[in-house]
Tab-separated table of C-alpha atoms in Angstrom:
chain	number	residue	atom	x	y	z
A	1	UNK	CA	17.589	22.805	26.176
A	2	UNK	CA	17.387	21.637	22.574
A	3	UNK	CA	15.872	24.730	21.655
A	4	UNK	CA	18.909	27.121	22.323
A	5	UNK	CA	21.979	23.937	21.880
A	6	UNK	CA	24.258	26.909	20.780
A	7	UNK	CA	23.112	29.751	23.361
A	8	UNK	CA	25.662	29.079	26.179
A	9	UNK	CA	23.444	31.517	29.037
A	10	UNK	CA	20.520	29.660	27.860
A	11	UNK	CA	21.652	26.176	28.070
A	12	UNK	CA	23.329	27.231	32.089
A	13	UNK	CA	19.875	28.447	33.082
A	14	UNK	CA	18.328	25.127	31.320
A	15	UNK	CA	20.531	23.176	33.474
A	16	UNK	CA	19.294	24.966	36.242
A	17	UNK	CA	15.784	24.295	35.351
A	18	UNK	CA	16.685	20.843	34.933
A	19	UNK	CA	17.954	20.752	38.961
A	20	UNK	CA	14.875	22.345	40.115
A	21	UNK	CA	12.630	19.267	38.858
A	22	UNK	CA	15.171	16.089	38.971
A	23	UNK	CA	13.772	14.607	41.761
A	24	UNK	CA	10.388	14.567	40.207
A	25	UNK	CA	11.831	13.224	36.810
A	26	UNK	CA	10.538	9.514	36.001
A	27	UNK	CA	12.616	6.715	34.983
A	28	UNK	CA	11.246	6.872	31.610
A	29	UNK	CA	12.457	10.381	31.010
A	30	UNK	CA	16.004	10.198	32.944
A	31	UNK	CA	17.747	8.537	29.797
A	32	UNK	CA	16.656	11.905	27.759
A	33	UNK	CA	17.531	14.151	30.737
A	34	UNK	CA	20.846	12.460	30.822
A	35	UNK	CA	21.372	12.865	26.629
A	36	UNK	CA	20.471	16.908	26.840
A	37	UNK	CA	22.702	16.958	29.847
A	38	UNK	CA	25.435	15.274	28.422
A	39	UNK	CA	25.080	17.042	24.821
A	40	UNK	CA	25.407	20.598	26.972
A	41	UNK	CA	28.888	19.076	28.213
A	42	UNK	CA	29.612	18.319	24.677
A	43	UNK	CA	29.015	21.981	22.945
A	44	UNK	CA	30.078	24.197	25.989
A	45	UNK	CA	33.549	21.841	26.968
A	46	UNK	CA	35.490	25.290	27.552
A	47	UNK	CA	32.283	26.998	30.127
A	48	UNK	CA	33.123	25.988	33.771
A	49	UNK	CA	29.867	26.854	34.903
A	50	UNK	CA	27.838	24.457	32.709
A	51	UNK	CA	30.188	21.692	33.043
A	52	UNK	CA	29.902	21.918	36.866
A	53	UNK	CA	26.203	22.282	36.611
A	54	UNK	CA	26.283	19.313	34.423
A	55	UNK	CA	28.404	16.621	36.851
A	56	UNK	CA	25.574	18.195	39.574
A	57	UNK	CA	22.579	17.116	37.567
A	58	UNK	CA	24.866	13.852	36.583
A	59	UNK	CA	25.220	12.473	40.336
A	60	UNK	CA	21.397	12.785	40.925
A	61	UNK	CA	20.240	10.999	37.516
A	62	UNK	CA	22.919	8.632	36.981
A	63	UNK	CA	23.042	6.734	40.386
A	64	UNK	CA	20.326	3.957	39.072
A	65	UNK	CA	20.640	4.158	35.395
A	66	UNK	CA	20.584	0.739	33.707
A	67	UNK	CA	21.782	1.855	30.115
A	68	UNK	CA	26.186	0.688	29.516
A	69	UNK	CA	25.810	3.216	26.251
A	70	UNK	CA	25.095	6.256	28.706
A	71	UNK	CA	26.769	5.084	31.718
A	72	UNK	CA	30.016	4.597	29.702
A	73	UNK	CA	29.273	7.663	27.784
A	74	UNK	CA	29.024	9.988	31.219
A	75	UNK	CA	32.089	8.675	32.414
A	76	UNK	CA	33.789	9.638	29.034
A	77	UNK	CA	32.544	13.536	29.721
A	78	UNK	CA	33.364	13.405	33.623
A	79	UNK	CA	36.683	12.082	33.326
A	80	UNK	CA	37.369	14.384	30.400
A	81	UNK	CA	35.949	17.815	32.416
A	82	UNK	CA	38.551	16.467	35.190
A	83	UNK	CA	41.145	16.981	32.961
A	84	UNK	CA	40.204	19.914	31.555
A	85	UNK	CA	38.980	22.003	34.848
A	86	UNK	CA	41.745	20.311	36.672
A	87	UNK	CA	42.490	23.794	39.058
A	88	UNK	CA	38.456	24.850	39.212
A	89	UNK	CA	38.146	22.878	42.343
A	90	UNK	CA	34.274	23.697	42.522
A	91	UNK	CA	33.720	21.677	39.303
A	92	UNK	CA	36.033	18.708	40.474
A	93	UNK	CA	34.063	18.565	43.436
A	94	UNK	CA	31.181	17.990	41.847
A	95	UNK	CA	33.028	15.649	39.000
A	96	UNK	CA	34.233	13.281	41.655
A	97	UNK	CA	31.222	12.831	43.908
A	98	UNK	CA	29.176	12.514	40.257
A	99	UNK	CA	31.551	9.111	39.574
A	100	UNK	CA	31.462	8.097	43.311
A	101	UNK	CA	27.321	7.835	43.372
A	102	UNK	CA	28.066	6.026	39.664
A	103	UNK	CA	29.896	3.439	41.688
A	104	UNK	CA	26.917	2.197	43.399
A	105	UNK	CA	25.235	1.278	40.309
A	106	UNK	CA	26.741	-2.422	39.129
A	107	UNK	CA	27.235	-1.123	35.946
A	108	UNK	CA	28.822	2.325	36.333
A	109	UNK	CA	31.360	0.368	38.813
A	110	UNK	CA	32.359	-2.252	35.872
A	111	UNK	CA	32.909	0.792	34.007
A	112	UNK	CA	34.781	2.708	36.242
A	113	UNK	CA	36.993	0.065	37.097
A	114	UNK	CA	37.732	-0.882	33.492
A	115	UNK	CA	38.515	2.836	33.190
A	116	UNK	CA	40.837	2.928	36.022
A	117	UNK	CA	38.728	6.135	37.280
A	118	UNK	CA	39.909	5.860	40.890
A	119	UNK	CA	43.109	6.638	39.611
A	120	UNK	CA	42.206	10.828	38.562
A	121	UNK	CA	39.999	11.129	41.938
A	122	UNK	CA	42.883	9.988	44.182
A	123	UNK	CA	45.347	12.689	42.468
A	124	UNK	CA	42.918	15.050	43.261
A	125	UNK	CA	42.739	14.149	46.604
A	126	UNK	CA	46.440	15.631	46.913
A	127	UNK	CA	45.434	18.315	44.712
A	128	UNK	CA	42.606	20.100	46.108
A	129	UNK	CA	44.047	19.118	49.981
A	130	UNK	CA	41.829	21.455	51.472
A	131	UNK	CA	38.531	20.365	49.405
A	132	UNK	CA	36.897	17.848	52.225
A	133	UNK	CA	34.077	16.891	49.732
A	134	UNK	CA	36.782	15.672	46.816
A	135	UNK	CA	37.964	14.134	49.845
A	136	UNK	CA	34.622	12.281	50.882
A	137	UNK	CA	33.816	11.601	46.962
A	138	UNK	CA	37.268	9.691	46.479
A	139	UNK	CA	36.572	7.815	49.697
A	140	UNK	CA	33.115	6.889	49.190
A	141	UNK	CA	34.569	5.819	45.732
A	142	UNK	CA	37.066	3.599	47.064
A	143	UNK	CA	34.635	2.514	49.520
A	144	UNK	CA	32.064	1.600	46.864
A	145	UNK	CA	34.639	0.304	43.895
A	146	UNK	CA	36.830	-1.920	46.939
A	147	UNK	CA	33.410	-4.456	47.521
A	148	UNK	CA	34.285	-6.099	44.924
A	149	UNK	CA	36.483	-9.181	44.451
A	150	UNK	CA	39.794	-8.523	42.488
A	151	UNK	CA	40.466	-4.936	43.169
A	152	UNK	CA	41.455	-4.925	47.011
A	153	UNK	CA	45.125	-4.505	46.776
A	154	UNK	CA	45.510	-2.172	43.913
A	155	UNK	CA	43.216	0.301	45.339
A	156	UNK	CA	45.162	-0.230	49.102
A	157	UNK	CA	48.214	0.343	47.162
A	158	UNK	CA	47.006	3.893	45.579
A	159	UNK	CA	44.942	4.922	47.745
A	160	UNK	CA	45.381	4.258	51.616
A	161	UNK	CA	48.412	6.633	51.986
A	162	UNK	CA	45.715	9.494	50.382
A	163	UNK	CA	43.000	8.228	52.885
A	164	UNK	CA	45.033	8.505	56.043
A	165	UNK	CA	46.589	11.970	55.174
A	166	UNK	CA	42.520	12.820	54.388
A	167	UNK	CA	41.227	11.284	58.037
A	168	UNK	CA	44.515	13.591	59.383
A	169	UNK	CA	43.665	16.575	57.856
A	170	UNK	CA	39.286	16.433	58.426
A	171	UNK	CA	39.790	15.103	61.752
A	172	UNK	CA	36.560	17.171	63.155
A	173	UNK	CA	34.894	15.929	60.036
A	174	UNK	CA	32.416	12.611	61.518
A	175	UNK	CA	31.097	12.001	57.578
A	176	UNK	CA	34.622	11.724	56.413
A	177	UNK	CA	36.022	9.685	58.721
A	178	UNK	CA	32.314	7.666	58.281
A	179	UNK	CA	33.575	7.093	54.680
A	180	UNK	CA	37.348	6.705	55.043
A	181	UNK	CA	36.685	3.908	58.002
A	182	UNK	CA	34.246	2.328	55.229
A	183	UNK	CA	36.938	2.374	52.315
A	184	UNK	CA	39.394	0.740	55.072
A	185	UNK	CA	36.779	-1.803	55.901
A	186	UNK	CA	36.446	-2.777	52.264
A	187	UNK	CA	39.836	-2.636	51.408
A	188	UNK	CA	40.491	-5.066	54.313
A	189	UNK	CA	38.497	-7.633	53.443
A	190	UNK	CA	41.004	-8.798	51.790
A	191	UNK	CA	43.563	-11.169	53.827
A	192	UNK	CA	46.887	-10.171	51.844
A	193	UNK	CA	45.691	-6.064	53.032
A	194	UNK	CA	44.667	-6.305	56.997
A	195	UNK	CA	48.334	-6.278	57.764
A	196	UNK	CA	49.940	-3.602	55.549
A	197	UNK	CA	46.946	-1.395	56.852
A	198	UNK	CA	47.875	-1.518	60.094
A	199	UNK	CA	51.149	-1.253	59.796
A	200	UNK	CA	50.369	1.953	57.271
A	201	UNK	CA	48.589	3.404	60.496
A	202	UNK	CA	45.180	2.540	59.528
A	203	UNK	CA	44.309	1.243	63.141
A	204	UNK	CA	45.451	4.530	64.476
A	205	UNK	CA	43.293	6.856	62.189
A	206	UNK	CA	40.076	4.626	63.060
A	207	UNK	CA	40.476	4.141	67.080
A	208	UNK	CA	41.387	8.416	67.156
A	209	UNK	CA	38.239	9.044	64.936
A	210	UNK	CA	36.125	6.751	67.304
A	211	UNK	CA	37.419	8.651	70.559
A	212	UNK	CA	36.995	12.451	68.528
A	213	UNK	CA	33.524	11.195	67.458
A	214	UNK	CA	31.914	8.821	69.852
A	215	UNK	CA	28.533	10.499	70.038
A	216	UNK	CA	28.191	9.720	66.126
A	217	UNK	CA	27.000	6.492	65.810
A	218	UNK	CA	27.973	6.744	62.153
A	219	UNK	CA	31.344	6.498	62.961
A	220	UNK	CA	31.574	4.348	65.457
A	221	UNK	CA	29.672	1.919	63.192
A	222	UNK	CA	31.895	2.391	60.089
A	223	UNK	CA	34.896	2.108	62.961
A	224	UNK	CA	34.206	-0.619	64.502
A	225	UNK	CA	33.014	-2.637	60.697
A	226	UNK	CA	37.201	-1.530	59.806
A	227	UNK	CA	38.507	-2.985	62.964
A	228	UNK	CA	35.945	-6.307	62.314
A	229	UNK	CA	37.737	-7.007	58.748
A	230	UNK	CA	41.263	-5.786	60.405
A	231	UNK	CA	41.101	-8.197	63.021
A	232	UNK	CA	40.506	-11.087	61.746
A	233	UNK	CA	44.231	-11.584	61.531
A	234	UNK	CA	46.128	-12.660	64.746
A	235	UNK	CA	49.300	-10.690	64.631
A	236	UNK	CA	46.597	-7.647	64.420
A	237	UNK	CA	45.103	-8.332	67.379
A	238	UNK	CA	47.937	-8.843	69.080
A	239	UNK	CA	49.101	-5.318	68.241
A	240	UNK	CA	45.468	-3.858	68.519
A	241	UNK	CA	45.225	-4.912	71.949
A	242	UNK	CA	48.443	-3.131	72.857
A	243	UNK	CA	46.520	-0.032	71.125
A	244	UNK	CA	43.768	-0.091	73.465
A	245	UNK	CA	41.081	-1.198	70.870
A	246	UNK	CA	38.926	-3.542	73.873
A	247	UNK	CA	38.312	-0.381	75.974
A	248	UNK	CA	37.179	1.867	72.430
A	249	UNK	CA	35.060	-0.928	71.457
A	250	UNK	CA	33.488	-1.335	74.768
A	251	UNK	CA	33.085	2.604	75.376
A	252	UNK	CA	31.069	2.331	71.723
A	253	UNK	CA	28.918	-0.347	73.184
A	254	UNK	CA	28.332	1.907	76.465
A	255	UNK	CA	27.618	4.899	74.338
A	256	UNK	CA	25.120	3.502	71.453
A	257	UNK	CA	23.536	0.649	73.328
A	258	UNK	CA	20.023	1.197	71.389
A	259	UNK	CA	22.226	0.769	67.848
A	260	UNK	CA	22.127	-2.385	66.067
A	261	UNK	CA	24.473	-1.716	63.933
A	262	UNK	CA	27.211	-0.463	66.560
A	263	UNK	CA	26.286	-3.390	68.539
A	264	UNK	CA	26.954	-5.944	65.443
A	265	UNK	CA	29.905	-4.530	64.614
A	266	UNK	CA	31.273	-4.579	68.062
A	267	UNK	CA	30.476	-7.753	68.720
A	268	UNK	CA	32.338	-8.973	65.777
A	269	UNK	CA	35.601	-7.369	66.749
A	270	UNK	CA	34.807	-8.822	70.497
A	271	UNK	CA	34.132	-12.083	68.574
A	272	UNK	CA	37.691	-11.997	66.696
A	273	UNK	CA	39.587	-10.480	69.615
A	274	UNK	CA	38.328	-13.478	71.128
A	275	UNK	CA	39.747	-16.103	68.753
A	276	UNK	CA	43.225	-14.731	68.626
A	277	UNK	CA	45.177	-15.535	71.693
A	278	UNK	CA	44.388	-17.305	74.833
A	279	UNK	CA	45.816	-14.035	76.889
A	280	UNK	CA	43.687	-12.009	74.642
A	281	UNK	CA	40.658	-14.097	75.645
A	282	UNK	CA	41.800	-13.671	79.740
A	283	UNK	CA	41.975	-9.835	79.262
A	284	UNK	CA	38.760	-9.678	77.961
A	285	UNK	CA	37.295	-11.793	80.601
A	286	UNK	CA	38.444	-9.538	83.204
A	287	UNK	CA	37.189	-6.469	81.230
A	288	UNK	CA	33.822	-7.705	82.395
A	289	UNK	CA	32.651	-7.510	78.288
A	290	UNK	CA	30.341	-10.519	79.180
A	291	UNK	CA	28.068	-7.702	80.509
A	292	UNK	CA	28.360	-5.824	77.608
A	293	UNK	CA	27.559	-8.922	75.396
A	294	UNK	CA	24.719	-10.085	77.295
A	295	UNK	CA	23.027	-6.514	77.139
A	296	UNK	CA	23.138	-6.245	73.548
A	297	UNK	CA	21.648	-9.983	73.301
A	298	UNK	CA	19.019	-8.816	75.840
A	299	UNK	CA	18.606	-5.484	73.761
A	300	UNK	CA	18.101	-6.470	70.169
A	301	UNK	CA	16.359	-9.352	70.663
A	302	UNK	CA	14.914	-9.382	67.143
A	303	UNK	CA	17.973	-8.730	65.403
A	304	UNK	CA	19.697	-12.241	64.645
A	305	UNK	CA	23.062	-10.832	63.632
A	306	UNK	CA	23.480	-9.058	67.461
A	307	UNK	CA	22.179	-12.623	68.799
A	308	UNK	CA	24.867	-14.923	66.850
A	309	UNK	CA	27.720	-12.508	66.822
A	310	UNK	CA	27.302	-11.689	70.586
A	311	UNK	CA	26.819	-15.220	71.189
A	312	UNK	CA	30.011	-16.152	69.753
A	313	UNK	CA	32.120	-13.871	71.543
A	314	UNK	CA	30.839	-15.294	75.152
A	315	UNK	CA	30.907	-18.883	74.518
A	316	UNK	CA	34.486	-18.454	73.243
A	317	UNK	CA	35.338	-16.209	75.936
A	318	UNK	CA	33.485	-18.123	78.867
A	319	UNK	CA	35.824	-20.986	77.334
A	320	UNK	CA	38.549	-19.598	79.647
């Protein structure tokens, strides 16, 4: 790539190059595969092509970089080929899943929360509407960016409205609504959150993407881990139950019985359900989801998180 810095064809079918053997580059060498990539961004800013080749090769050798000076210097060149491709919705795409794979490195996320990056990726999601991967990237980001402590109810506040209109719009989409249900999850960890969200419709985007997809364990996962951190609020429950949310956790529990992580999850929202009300507790009962608890304890006997979580729910509902 050095070799023709001022050839624009050359350096596009260096980039290419570059692709074919990224998976195969060492860690030693990804901090000079990142500086030719980036210096290509630099002296071709106005060529489309080799900016979106560029964010391509970014989101495959940036993901577990450990270097601020490159991190923070990759951001700089994303954020700025955002602005400057804003229509070319091939090379957002690839812009905004680039800074969304960033977020799961501890560094990139400092940096792209001190940067505010969400804040470009959410605009796009209104943008490019009909884009569903700018609309998986921005979720995933939000997902990714919302773990952490602090940024909860600024990101609810930009971002669910985006989110819902996305899970609306992608409905036959299951890895969408897989990552919207996980940016909801996130964002309602936070106490002040897990009633605005419902009341925003939240609820009603996971428990229709959990009927349209119940054969996708993904889903129903991500689902039922949003309803966990949702619940775990009375008034929600209350309102939940009037939703149907008992009979769409159970039917997940009927339909991935094998899946841990369904299981867990289900259990948990069981668990809270539980805890709420003492009507909530009698409804349940009669629901018969002590057989459903009982299986998955008798089914993942080696997983302790299905054992306590399960566990829970029965003793508190057998408290009756």
């Amino acid at each position: 790539m050095d070799d023709y810095q001022n050839d624009e064809t050359m350096q596009k079918l260096s980039l290419i190059a570059l692709n074919s053997k990224v998976n195969d580059v060492t860690d030693d060498n990804k901090k000079m595969a990142v500086q030719k990539v980036l210096r290509a961004m630099d002296t071709f800013k106005g060529n489309g092509k080799v900016q979106e080749l560029a964010c391509f090769l970014l989101r495959s050798l940036i993901e577990n970089l450990e270097d601020w000076i490159l991190l923070e210097k990759a951001v700089g060149n994303i954020l700025r080929v955002m602005g400057d491709h804003v229509d070319e919705m091939e090379i957002q795409e690839q812009a905004v899943v680039a800074l969304a794979l960033m977020s799961r490195n501890d560094i990139g996320a400092e940096i792209l929360l001190r940067k505010h990056t969400y804040e470009p990726a959410i605009q796009l999601m209104e943008r490019h509407a009909s884009s569903d991967l700018i609309q998986m990237g921005s979720c995933l980001l939000v997902a990714t960016l919302a773990q952490r402590e602090g940024y909860r109810i600024t990101l609810m506040n930009a971002t669910v409205d985006k989110i819902l209109t996305a899970m609306d719009r992608f409905k036959e989409n299951p890895r969408l609504q897989e990552m919207a249900c996980a940016a909801i999850a996130h964002m309602a960890i936070d106490n002040e959150n897990k009633v605005p969200l419902v009341r925003n419709g939240a609820a009603d985007k996971i428990l229709y993407a959990m009927d349209n997809h119940m054969k996708t364990h993904q889903v129903q996962s991500s689902a039922c881990n949003a309803l966990n951190h949702l619940t775990r609020n009375q008034n929600n429950c209350i309102t939940l139950m009037e939703k149907g949310i008992a009979k769409k956790i159970l039917l997940a529990m009927d339909k991935h019985k094998t899946n841990a992580d369904v299981q867990q999850n289900a259990c948990l929202v069981l668990r809270n359900l539980a805890w709420a009300s003492e009507s909530i507790k009698r409804q349940l009962y009669e629901m018969n989801v002590i057989v459903r608890l009982s299986r998955a304890v008798g089914t993942h006997k080696t997983n302790e998180d299905v054992q306590k979580y399960a566990k829970e729910a029965m003793q508190k509902i057998l408290s009756v």
